[in-house]
mmCIF file with all atom_site columns, C-alpha atoms in Angstrom:
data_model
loop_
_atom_site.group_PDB
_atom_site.id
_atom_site.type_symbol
_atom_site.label_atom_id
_atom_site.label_alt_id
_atom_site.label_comp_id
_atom_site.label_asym_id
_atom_site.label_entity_id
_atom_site.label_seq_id
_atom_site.pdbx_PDB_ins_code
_atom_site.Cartn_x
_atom_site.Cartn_y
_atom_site.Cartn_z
_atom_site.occupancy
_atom_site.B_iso_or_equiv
_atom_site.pdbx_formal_charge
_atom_site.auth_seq_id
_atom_site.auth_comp_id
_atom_site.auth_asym_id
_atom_site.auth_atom_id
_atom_site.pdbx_PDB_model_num
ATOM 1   C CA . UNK S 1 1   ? 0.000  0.000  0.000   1.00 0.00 ? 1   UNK S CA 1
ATOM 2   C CA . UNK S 1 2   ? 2.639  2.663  1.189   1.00 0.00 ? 2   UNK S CA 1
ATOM 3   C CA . UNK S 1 3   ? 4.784  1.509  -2.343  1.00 0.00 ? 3   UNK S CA 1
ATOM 4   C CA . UNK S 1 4   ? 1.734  2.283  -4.232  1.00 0.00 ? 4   UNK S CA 1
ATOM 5   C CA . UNK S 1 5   ? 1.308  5.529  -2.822  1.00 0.00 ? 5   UNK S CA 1
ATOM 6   C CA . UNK S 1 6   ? 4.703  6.446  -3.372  1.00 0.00 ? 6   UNK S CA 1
ATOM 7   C CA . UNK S 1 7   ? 4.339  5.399  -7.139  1.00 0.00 ? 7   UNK S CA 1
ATOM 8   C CA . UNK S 1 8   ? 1.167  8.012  -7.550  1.00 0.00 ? 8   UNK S CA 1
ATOM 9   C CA . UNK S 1 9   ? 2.991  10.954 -5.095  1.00 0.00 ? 9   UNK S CA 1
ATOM 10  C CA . UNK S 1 10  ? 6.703  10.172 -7.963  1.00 0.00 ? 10  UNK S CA 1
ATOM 11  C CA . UNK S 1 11  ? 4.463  9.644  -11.007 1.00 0.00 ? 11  UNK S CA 1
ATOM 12  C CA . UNK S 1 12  ? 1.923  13.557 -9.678  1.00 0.00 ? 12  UNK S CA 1
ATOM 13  C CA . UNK S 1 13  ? 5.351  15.282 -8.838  1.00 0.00 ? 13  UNK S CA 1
ATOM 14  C CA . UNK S 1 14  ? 6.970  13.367 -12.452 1.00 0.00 ? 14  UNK S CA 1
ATOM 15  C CA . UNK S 1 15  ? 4.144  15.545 -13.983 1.00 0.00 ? 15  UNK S CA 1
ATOM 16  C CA . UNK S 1 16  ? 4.827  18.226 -12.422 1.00 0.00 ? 16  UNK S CA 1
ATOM 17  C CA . UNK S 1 17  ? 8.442  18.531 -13.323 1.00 0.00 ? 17  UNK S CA 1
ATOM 18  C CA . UNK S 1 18  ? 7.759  17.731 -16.762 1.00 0.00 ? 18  UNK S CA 1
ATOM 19  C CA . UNK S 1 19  ? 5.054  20.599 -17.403 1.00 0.00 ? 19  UNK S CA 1
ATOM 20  C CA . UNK S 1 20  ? 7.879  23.299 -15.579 1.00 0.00 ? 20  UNK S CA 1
ATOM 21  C CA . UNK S 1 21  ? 10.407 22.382 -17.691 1.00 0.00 ? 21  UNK S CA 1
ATOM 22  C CA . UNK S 1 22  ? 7.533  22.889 -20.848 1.00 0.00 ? 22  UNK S CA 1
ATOM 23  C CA . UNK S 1 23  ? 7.086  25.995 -19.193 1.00 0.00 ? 23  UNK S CA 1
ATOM 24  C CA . UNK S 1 24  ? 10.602 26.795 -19.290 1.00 0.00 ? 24  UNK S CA 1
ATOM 25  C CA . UNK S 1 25  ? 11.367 25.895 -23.019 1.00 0.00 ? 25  UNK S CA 1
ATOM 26  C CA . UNK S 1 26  ? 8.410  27.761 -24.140 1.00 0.00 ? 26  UNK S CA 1
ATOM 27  C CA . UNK S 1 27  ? 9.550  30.860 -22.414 1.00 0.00 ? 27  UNK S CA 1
ATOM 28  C CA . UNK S 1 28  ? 13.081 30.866 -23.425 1.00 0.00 ? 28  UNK S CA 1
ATOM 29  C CA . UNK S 1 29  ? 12.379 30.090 -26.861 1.00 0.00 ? 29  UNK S CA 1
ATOM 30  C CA . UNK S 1 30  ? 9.537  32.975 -26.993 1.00 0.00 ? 30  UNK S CA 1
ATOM 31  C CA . UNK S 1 31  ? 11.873 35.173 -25.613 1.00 0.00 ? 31  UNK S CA 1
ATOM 32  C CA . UNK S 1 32  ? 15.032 34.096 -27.576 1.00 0.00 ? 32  UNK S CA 1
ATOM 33  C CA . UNK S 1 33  ? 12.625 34.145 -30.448 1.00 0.00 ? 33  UNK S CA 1
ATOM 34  C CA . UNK S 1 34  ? 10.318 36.864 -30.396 1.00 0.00 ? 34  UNK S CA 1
ATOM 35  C CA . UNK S 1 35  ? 11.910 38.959 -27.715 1.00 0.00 ? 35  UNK S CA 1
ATOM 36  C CA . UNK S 1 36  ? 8.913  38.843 -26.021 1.00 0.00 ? 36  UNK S CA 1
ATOM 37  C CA . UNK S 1 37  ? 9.861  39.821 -22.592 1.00 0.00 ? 37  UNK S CA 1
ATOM 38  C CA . UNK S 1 38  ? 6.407  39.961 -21.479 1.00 0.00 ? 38  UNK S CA 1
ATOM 39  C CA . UNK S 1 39  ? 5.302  36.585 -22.286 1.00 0.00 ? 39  UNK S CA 1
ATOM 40  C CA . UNK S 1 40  ? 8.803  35.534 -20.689 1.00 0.00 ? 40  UNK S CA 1
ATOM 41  C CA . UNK S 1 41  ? 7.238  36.950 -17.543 1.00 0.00 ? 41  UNK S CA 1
ATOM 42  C CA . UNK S 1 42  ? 4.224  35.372 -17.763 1.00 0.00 ? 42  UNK S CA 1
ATOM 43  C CA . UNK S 1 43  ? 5.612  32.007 -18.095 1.00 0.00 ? 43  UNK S CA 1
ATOM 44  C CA . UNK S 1 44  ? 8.107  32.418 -15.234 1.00 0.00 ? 44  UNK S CA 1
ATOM 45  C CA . UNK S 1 45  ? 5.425  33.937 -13.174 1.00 0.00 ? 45  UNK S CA 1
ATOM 46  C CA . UNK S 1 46  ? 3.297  30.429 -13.992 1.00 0.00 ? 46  UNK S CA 1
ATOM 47  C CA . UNK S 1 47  ? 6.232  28.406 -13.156 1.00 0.00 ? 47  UNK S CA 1
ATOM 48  C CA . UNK S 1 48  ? 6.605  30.366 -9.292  1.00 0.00 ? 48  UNK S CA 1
ATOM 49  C CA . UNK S 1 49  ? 3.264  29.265 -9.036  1.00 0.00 ? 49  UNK S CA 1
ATOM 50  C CA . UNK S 1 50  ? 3.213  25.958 -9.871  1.00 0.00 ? 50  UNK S CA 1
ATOM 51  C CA . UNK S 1 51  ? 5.815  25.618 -7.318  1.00 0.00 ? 51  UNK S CA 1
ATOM 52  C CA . UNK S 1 52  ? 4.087  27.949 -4.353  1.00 0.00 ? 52  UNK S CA 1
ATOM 53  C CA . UNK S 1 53  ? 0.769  25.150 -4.680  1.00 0.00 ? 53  UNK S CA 1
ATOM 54  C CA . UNK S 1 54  ? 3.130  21.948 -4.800  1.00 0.00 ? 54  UNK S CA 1
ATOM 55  C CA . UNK S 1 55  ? 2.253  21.048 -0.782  1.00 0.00 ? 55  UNK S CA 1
ATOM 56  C CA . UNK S 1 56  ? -1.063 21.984 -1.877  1.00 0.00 ? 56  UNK S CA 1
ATOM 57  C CA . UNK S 1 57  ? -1.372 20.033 -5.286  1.00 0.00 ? 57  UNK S CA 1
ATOM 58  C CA . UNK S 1 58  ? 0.610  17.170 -3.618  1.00 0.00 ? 58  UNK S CA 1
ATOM 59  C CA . UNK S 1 59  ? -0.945 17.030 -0.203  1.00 0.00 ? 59  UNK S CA 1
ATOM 60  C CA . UNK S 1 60  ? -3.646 13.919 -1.478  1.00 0.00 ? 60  UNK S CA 1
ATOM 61  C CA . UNK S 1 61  ? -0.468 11.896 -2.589  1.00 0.00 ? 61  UNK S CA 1
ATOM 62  C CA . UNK S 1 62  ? 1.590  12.613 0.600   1.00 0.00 ? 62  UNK S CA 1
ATOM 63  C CA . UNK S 1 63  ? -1.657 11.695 2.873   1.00 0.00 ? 63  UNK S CA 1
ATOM 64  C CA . UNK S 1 64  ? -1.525 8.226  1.837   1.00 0.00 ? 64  UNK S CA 1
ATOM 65  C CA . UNK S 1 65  ? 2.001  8.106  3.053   1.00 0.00 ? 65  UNK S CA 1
ATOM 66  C CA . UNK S 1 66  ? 2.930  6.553  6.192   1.00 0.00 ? 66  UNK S CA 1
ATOM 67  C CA . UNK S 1 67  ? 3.276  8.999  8.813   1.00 0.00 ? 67  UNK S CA 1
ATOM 68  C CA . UNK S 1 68  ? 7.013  9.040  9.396   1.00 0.00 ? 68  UNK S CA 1
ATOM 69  C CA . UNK S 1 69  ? 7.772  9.176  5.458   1.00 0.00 ? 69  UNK S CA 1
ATOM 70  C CA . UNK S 1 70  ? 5.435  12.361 5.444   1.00 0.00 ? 70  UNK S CA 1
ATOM 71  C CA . UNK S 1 71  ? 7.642  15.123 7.072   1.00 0.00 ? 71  UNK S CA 1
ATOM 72  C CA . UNK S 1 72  ? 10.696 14.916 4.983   1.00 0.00 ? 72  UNK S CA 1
ATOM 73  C CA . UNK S 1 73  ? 8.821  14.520 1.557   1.00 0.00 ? 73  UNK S CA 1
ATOM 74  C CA . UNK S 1 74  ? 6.165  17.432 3.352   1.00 0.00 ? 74  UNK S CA 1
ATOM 75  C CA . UNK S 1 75  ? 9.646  19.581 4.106   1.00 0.00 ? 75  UNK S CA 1
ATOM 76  C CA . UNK S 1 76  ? 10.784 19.036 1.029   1.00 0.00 ? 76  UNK S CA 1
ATOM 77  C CA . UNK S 1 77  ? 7.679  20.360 -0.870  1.00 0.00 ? 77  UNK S CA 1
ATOM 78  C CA . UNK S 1 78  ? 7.337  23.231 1.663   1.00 0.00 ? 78  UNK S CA 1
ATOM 79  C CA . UNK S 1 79  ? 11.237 24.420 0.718   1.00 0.00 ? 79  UNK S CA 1
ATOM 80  C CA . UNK S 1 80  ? 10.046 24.645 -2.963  1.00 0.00 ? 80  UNK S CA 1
ATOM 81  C CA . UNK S 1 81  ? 6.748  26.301 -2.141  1.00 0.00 ? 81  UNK S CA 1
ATOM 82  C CA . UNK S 1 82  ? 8.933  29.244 0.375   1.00 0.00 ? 82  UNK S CA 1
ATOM 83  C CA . UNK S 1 83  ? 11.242 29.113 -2.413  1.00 0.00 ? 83  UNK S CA 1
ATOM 84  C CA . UNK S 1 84  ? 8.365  29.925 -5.413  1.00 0.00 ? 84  UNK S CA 1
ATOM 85  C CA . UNK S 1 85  ? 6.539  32.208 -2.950  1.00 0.00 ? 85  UNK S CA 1
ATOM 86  C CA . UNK S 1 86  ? 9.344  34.718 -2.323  1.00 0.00 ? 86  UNK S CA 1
ATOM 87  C CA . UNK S 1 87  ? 10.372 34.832 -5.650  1.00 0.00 ? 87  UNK S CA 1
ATOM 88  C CA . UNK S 1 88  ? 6.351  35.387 -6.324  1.00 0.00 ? 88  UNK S CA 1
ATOM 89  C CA . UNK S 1 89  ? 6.557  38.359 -3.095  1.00 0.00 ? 89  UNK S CA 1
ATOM 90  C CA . UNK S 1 90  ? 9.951  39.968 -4.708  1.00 0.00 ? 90  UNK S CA 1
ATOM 91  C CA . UNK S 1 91  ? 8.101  40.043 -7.997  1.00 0.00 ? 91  UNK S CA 1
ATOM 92  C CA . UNK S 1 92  ? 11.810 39.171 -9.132  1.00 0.00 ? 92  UNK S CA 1
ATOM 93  C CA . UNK S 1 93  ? 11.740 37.607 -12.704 1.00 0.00 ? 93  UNK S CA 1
ATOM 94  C CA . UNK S 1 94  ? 15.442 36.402 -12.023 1.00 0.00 ? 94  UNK S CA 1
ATOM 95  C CA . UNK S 1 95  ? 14.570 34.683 -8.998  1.00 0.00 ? 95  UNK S CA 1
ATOM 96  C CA . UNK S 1 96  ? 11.684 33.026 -10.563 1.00 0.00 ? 96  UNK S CA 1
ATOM 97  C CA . UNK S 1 97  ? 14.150 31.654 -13.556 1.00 0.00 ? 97  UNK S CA 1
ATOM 98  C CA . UNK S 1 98  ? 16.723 30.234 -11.123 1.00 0.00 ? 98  UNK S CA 1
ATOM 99  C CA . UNK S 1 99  ? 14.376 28.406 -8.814  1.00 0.00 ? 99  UNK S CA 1
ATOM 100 C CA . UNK S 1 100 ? 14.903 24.535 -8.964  1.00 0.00 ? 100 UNK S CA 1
ATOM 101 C CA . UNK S 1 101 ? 18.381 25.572 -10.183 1.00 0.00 ? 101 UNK S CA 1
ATOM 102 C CA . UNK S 1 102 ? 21.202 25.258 -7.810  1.00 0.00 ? 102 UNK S CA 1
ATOM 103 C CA . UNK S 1 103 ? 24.450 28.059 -8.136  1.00 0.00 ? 103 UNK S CA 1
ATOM 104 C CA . UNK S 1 104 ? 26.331 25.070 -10.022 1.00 0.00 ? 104 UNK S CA 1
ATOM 105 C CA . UNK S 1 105 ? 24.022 24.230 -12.328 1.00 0.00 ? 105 UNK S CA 1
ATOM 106 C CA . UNK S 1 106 ? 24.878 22.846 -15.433 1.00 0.00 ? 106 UNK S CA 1
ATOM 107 C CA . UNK S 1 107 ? 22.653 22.554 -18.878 1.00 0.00 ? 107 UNK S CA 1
ATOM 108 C CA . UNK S 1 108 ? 21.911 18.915 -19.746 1.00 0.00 ? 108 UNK S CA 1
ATOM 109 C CA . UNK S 1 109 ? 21.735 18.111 -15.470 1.00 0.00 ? 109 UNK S CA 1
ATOM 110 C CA . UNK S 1 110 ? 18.607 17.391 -13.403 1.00 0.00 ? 110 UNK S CA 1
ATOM 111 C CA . UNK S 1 111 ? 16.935 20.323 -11.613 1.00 0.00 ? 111 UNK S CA 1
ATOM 112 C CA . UNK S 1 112 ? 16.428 19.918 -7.761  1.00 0.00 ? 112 UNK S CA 1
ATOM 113 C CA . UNK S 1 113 ? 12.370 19.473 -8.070  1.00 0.00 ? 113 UNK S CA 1
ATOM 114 C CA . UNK S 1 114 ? 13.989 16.355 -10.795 1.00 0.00 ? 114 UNK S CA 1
ATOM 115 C CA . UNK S 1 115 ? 16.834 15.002 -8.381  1.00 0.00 ? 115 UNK S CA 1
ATOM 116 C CA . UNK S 1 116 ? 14.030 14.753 -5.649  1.00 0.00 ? 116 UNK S CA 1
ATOM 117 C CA . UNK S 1 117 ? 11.670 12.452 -7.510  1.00 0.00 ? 117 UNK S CA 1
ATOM 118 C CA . UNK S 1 118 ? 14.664 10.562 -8.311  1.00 0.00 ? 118 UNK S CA 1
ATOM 119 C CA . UNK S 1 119 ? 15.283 10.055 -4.654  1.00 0.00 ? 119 UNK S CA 1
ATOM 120 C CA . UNK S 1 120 ? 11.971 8.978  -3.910  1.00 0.00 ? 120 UNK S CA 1
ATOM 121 C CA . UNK S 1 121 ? 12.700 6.589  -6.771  1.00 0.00 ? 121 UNK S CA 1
ATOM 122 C CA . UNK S 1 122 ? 15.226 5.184  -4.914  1.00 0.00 ? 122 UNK S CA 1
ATOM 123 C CA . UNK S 1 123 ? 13.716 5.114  -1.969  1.00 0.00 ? 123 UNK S CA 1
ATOM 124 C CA . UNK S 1 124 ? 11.209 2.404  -3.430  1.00 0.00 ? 124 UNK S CA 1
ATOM 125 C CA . UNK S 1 125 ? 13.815 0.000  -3.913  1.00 0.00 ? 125 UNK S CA 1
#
C-alpha cells in the first residue's frame, strides 16, 4: 500500500516537473525568439506558481504516506513552495528563472524538483 502511494505521489510530482520544464522551453524560446519579454514573464510567473501550490497540489499523494515518510517529503515540498513564494513576493523575474536551479548548475543536469523524484525513486527500492 505505502509503495503504491509512493508510485502516484513520484508519477503527480513526475508531472509536475515535466510541465515546468515545458514551461521553461516555451519561455526561453519565446523570448530568444520573439523577444517577447512579457510573455517571458508570464511564463516564469506560472512556473513560481506551480511551485508555491506543490504542498497543496501534492498534499492527497503525501496523505496516503505513512506517517514518518510524510515530514521529509512534506519539508521538502514546503522548501520549494517558500522558495516559489518569495520569488512570487519579490516580484523578481530572475529569482523566478533560477528556482529549482542550484548556483552550479549545469545545462543537460537534473533540476532539484527532478533530483528529488529521483530520490523517492530510490527510496522504493
Amino acid at each position: 500500500m505505502a509503495d503504491d502511494a509512493l508510485t502516484r505521489l513520484v508519477t503527480a510530482l513526475s508531472g509536475v516537473a515535466k510541465e515546468i520544464r515545458r514551461i521553461e522551453t516555451d519561455a526561453l524560446a519565446t523570448l530568444h525568439g520573439r523577444g517577447d519579454d512579457a510573455f517571458y514573464r508570464k511564463r516564469m510567473r506560472e512556473k513560481a506558481e506551480v511551485l508555491q501550490y506543490l504542498p497543496k497540489t501534492m498534499g492527497s499523494f503525501v496523505e496516503q504516506l505513512p506517517l514518518e515518510e510524510r515530514e521529509e517529503i512534506n519539508y521538502r515540498l514546503d522548501k520549494f513552495s517558500m522558495s516559489a513564494s518569495t520569488a512570487l513576493k519579490l516580484d523578481s523575474i530572475f529569482y523566478m528563472s533560477a528556482l529549482l536551479y542550484p548556483e552550479d548548475y549545469r545545462e543537460g543536469e537534473p533540476n532539484d524538483l527532478e533530483r528529488f523524484i529521483s530520490e523517492l525513486e530510490r527510496s522504493r527500492e
